[in-house]
Amino acid sequence: VMLRAEQADEFTTLSVADTGSGLEPGDHARAFERGYLHDRYAAQRNVGTGLGLSIAQRLCARMGGTLTATPGPVTGTVMAVRLGPEHVGA
């Protein structure tokens, strides 16, 4: 797992990258749909309930931020939270 914090302009991005099995192409865009990843991967590997990422994305949005999922550089997935200046250091 690699943690990273970056600041550009007035925004701060916190990201977590792993080297796990990751998601199939096209699944990153749907990763935050309630239950999607559970239904998609439950037969292949241990997965959660499918609620966590949906809840996390909604919380980020309510605080004026964003939560995204992208493919990792080699394997795995990168989850990134982008926050505006009103939330950094608060």
Tab-separated table of N, CA and C in Angstrom:
chain	number	residue	atom	x	y	z
A	1	VAL	N	0.850	-1.180	0.000
A	1	VAL	CA	0.000	0.000	0.000
A	1	VAL	C	0.887	1.231	0.000
A	2	MET	N	0.547	2.197	-0.864
A	2	MET	CA	1.285	3.452	-0.905
A	2	MET	C	0.307	4.593	-0.633
A	3	LEU	N	0.653	5.430	0.332
A	3	LEU	CA	-0.139	6.608	0.667
A	3	LEU	C	0.536	7.833	0.079
A	4	ARG	N	-0.258	8.768	-0.413
A	4	ARG	CA	0.317	9.963	-1.013
A	4	ARG	C	-0.586	11.153	-0.712
A	5	ALA	N	0.039	12.292	-0.432
A	5	ALA	CA	-0.686	13.556	-0.267
A	5	ALA	C	-0.056	14.562	-1.215
A	6	GLU	N	-0.895	15.237	-1.989
A	6	GLU	CA	-0.412	16.227	-2.947
A	6	GLU	C	-1.253	17.489	-2.822
A	7	GLN	N	-0.609	18.625	-3.016
A	7	GLN	CA	-1.344	19.878	-3.014
A	7	GLN	C	-1.083	20.579	-4.337
A	8	ALA	N	-2.161	20.941	-5.013
A	8	ALA	CA	-2.084	21.673	-6.271
A	8	ALA	C	-3.127	22.776	-6.199
A	9	ASP	N	-2.703	23.979	-6.503
A	9	ASP	CA	-3.578	25.140	-6.352
A	9	ASP	C	-4.052	25.167	-4.901
A	10	GLU	N	-5.343	25.205	-4.692
A	10	GLU	CA	-5.868	25.225	-3.327
A	10	GLU	C	-6.453	23.879	-2.921
A	11	PHE	N	-6.217	22.857	-3.716
A	11	PHE	CA	-6.802	21.548	-3.451
A	11	PHE	C	-5.750	20.570	-2.942
A	12	THR	N	-6.170	19.699	-2.041
A	12	THR	CA	-5.310	18.642	-1.524
A	12	THR	C	-5.910	17.307	-1.929
A	13	THR	N	-5.069	16.425	-2.441
A	13	THR	CA	-5.515	15.094	-2.822
A	13	THR	C	-4.783	14.067	-1.972
A	14	LEU	N	-5.539	13.216	-1.321
A	14	LEU	CA	-5.007	12.118	-0.530
A	14	LEU	C	-5.336	10.838	-1.282
A	15	SER	N	-4.322	10.005	-1.542
A	15	SER	CA	-4.590	8.783	-2.298
A	15	SER	C	-3.972	7.569	-1.626
A	16	VAL	N	-4.597	6.442	-1.870
A	16	VAL	CA	-4.129	5.147	-1.391
A	16	VAL	C	-4.067	4.240	-2.605
A	17	ALA	N	-2.882	3.682	-2.858
A	17	ALA	CA	-2.703	2.759	-3.979
A	17	ALA	C	-2.306	1.398	-3.423
A	18	ASP	N	-2.920	0.355	-3.950
A	18	ASP	CA	-2.539	-0.989	-3.534
A	18	ASP	C	-2.069	-1.785	-4.751
A	19	THR	N	-1.531	-2.945	-4.493
A	19	THR	CA	-1.042	-3.805	-5.576
A	19	THR	C	-1.827	-5.106	-5.609
A	20	GLY	N	-3.074	-5.044	-5.156
A	20	GLY	CA	-3.925	-6.229	-5.153
A	20	GLY	C	-4.386	-6.587	-6.552
A	21	SER	N	-5.389	-7.424	-6.613
A	21	SER	CA	-5.890	-7.895	-7.900
A	21	SER	C	-6.618	-6.809	-8.682
A	22	GLY	N	-7.016	-5.742	-8.017
A	22	GLY	CA	-7.621	-4.617	-8.707
A	22	GLY	C	-8.988	-4.914	-9.270
A	23	LEU	N	-9.427	-4.040	-10.146
A	23	LEU	CA	-10.736	-4.137	-10.768
A	23	LEU	C	-10.556	-4.345	-12.268
A	24	GLU	N	-11.542	-4.940	-12.874
A	24	GLU	CA	-11.521	-5.128	-14.319
A	24	GLU	C	-11.759	-3.775	-15.000
A	25	PRO	N	-11.275	-3.623	-16.244
A	25	PRO	CA	-11.542	-2.373	-16.967
A	25	PRO	C	-13.048	-2.090	-16.995
A	26	GLY	N	-13.406	-0.861	-16.761
A	26	GLY	CA	-14.801	-0.466	-16.741
A	26	GLY	C	-15.423	-0.487	-15.360
A	27	ASP	N	-14.830	-1.248	-14.438
A	27	ASP	CA	-15.393	-1.331	-13.091
A	27	ASP	C	-15.055	-0.121	-12.232
A	28	HIS	N	-14.008	0.612	-12.570
A	28	HIS	CA	-13.632	1.784	-11.766
A	28	HIS	C	-14.743	2.828	-11.779
A	29	ALA	N	-15.363	3.002	-12.918
A	29	ALA	CA	-16.434	3.988	-13.041
A	29	ALA	C	-17.668	3.580	-12.240
A	30	ARG	N	-17.847	2.283	-11.992
A	30	ARG	CA	-19.032	1.795	-11.283
A	30	ARG	C	-18.734	1.380	-9.842
A	31	ALA	N	-17.508	1.562	-9.400
A	31	ALA	CA	-17.077	1.085	-8.077
A	31	ALA	C	-17.895	1.659	-6.930
A	32	PHE	N	-18.504	2.827	-7.127
A	32	PHE	CA	-19.226	3.499	-6.047
A	32	PHE	C	-20.726	3.230	-6.067
A	33	GLU	N	-21.172	2.410	-7.007
A	33	GLU	CA	-22.574	2.007	-7.033
A	33	GLU	C	-22.801	0.981	-5.933
A	34	ARG	N	-23.790	1.224	-5.134
A	34	ARG	CA	-24.095	0.366	-3.992
A	34	ARG	C	-24.239	-1.095	-4.433
A	35	GLY	N	-23.393	-1.973	-3.891
A	35	GLY	CA	-23.481	-3.400	-4.138
A	35	GLY	C	-22.847	-3.894	-5.421
A	36	TYR	N	-22.416	-2.994	-6.309
A	36	TYR	CA	-21.890	-3.423	-7.607
A	36	TYR	C	-20.668	-4.326	-7.473
A	37	LEU	N	-19.660	-3.890	-6.720
A	37	LEU	CA	-18.434	-4.687	-6.610
A	37	LEU	C	-18.688	-6.012	-5.894
A	38	HIS	N	-19.586	-6.010	-4.924
A	38	HIS	CA	-19.935	-7.261	-4.243
A	38	HIS	C	-20.514	-8.252	-5.246
A	39	ASP	N	-21.496	-7.809	-6.004
A	39	ASP	CA	-22.129	-8.691	-6.982
A	39	ASP	C	-21.138	-9.146	-8.054
A	40	ARG	N	-20.249	-8.260	-8.454
A	40	ARG	CA	-19.299	-8.537	-9.537
A	40	ARG	C	-18.211	-9.520	-9.124
A	41	TYR	N	-17.704	-9.423	-7.886
A	41	TYR	CA	-16.514	-10.177	-7.494
A	41	TYR	C	-16.725	-11.232	-6.405
A	42	ALA	N	-17.913	-11.353	-5.852
A	42	ALA	CA	-18.140	-12.273	-4.733
A	42	ALA	C	-17.800	-13.718	-5.079
A	43	ALA	N	-18.003	-14.133	-6.297
A	43	ALA	CA	-17.701	-15.509	-6.693
A	43	ALA	C	-16.209	-15.742	-6.910
A	44	GLN	N	-15.416	-14.662	-7.027
A	44	GLN	CA	-13.989	-14.775	-7.330
A	44	GLN	C	-13.076	-14.622	-6.121
A	45	ARG	N	-13.481	-13.793	-5.144
A	45	ARG	CA	-12.602	-13.480	-4.007
A	45	ARG	C	-13.435	-12.934	-2.858
A	46	ASN	N	-12.797	-12.808	-1.697
A	46	ASN	CA	-13.478	-12.232	-0.538
A	46	ASN	C	-13.757	-10.757	-0.805
A	47	VAL	N	-14.994	-10.368	-0.587
A	47	VAL	CA	-15.388	-8.972	-0.768
A	47	VAL	C	-16.250	-8.544	0.406
A	48	GLY	N	-16.428	-7.260	0.559
A	48	GLY	CA	-17.280	-6.736	1.620
A	48	GLY	C	-18.739	-6.763	1.202
A	49	THR	N	-19.529	-5.918	1.854
A	49	THR	CA	-20.964	-5.893	1.594
A	49	THR	C	-21.325	-5.101	0.347
A	50	GLY	N	-20.407	-4.280	-0.128
A	50	GLY	CA	-20.703	-3.444	-1.289
A	50	GLY	C	-21.274	-2.092	-0.931
A	51	LEU	N	-21.212	-1.726	0.350
A	51	LEU	CA	-21.758	-0.442	0.788
A	51	LEU	C	-20.687	0.606	1.086
A	52	GLY	N	-19.502	0.194	1.483
A	52	GLY	CA	-18.476	1.107	1.975
A	52	GLY	C	-18.070	2.205	1.015
A	53	LEU	N	-17.775	1.857	-0.230
A	53	LEU	CA	-17.336	2.875	-1.180
A	53	LEU	C	-18.473	3.831	-1.531
A	54	SER	N	-19.679	3.332	-1.596
A	54	SER	CA	-20.829	4.194	-1.866
A	54	SER	C	-21.002	5.215	-0.744
A	55	ILE	N	-20.918	4.756	0.478
A	55	ILE	CA	-21.045	5.650	1.633
A	55	ILE	C	-19.896	6.654	1.663
A	56	ALA	N	-18.681	6.198	1.434
A	56	ALA	CA	-17.517	7.091	1.451
A	56	ALA	C	-17.625	8.170	0.384
A	57	GLN	N	-18.077	7.811	-0.807
A	57	GLN	CA	-18.200	8.796	-1.874
A	57	GLN	C	-19.263	9.839	-1.533
A	58	ARG	N	-20.365	9.405	-0.955
A	58	ARG	CA	-21.421	10.343	-0.572
A	58	ARG	C	-20.952	11.292	0.533
A	59	LEU	N	-20.193	10.774	1.488
A	59	LEU	CA	-19.651	11.636	2.548
A	59	LEU	C	-18.700	12.679	1.970
A	60	CYS	N	-17.827	12.242	1.059
A	60	CYS	CA	-16.902	13.186	0.416
A	60	CYS	C	-17.670	14.276	-0.316
A	61	ALA	N	-18.707	13.883	-1.051
A	61	ALA	CA	-19.500	14.850	-1.805
A	61	ALA	C	-20.189	15.846	-0.876
A	62	ARG	N	-20.705	15.375	0.243
A	62	ARG	CA	-21.374	16.274	1.193
A	62	ARG	C	-20.415	17.291	1.793
A	63	MET	N	-19.135	16.941	1.833
A	63	MET	CA	-18.124	17.857	2.357
A	63	MET	C	-17.469	18.672	1.244
A	64	GLY	N	-18.005	18.571	0.032
A	64	GLY	CA	-17.476	19.356	-1.078
A	64	GLY	C	-16.276	18.746	-1.766
A	65	GLY	N	-15.994	17.494	-1.480
A	65	GLY	CA	-14.857	16.819	-2.101
A	65	GLY	C	-15.293	15.774	-3.103
A	66	THR	N	-14.322	15.050	-3.611
A	66	THR	CA	-14.609	13.959	-4.534
A	66	THR	C	-13.818	12.725	-4.118
A	67	LEU	N	-14.324	11.564	-4.463
A	67	LEU	CA	-13.641	10.294	-4.252
A	67	LEU	C	-13.658	9.568	-5.583
A	68	THR	N	-12.483	9.168	-6.051
A	68	THR	CA	-12.390	8.498	-7.342
A	68	THR	C	-11.609	7.196	-7.222
A	69	ALA	N	-11.831	6.313	-8.183
A	69	ALA	CA	-11.099	5.052	-8.286
A	69	ALA	C	-10.498	4.977	-9.682
A	70	THR	N	-9.204	4.673	-9.747
A	70	THR	CA	-8.531	4.519	-11.032
A	70	THR	C	-7.628	3.297	-10.971
A	71	PRO	N	-7.247	2.764	-12.125
A	71	PRO	CA	-6.319	1.628	-12.118
A	71	PRO	C	-4.970	2.041	-11.538
A	72	GLY	N	-4.325	1.107	-10.840
A	72	GLY	CA	-2.979	1.353	-10.340
A	72	GLY	C	-1.988	1.365	-11.479
A	73	PRO	N	-0.765	1.841	-11.223
A	73	PRO	CA	0.232	1.939	-12.291
A	73	PRO	C	0.594	0.585	-12.910
A	74	VAL	N	0.591	-0.468	-12.107
A	74	VAL	CA	0.913	-1.803	-12.613
A	74	VAL	C	-0.254	-2.751	-12.338
A	75	THR	N	-0.634	-2.865	-11.079
A	75	THR	CA	-1.791	-3.663	-10.666
A	75	THR	C	-2.532	-2.874	-9.599
A	76	GLY	N	-3.625	-3.409	-9.141
A	76	GLY	CA	-4.342	-2.778	-8.038
A	76	GLY	C	-5.169	-1.589	-8.462
A	77	THR	N	-5.552	-0.811	-7.450
A	77	THR	CA	-6.442	0.327	-7.637
A	77	THR	C	-5.927	1.502	-6.814
A	78	VAL	N	-6.161	2.700	-7.312
A	78	VAL	CA	-5.835	3.923	-6.587
A	78	VAL	C	-7.151	4.604	-6.223
A	79	MET	N	-7.363	4.815	-4.939
A	79	MET	CA	-8.516	5.562	-4.443
A	79	MET	C	-8.001	6.933	-4.026
A	80	ALA	N	-8.657	7.992	-4.501
A	80	ALA	CA	-8.188	9.348	-4.213
A	80	ALA	C	-9.326	10.234	-3.726
A	81	VAL	N	-9.060	10.968	-2.644
A	81	VAL	CA	-9.988	11.958	-2.100
A	81	VAL	C	-9.405	13.326	-2.412
A	82	ARG	N	-10.210	14.180	-3.046
A	82	ARG	CA	-9.782	15.545	-3.358
A	82	ARG	C	-10.604	16.506	-2.521
A	83	LEU	N	-9.900	17.344	-1.751
A	83	LEU	CA	-10.548	18.281	-0.824
A	83	LEU	C	-10.161	19.708	-1.154
A	84	GLY	N	-11.118	20.628	-0.978
A	84	GLY	CA	-10.856	22.033	-1.187
A	84	GLY	C	-10.258	22.674	0.055
A	85	PRO	N	-9.847	23.932	-0.055
A	85	PRO	CA	-9.165	24.608	1.047
A	85	PRO	C	-10.004	24.732	2.314
A	86	GLU	N	-11.322	24.741	2.180
A	86	GLU	CA	-12.181	24.871	3.363
A	86	GLU	C	-12.155	23.631	4.244
A	87	HIS	N	-11.603	22.513	3.750
A	87	HIS	CA	-11.587	21.279	4.515
A	87	HIS	C	-10.187	20.837	4.949
A	88	VAL	N	-9.183	21.428	4.405
A	88	VAL	CA	-7.819	21.039	4.753
A	88	VAL	C	-7.397	21.808	5.991
A	89	GLY	N	-6.911	21.082	6.983
A	89	GLY	CA	-6.465	21.696	8.213
A	89	GLY	C	-7.586	22.007	9.187
A	90	ALA	N	-8.796	21.617	8.838
A	90	ALA	CA	-9.939	21.903	9.713
A	90	ALA	C	-10.017	20.910	10.840
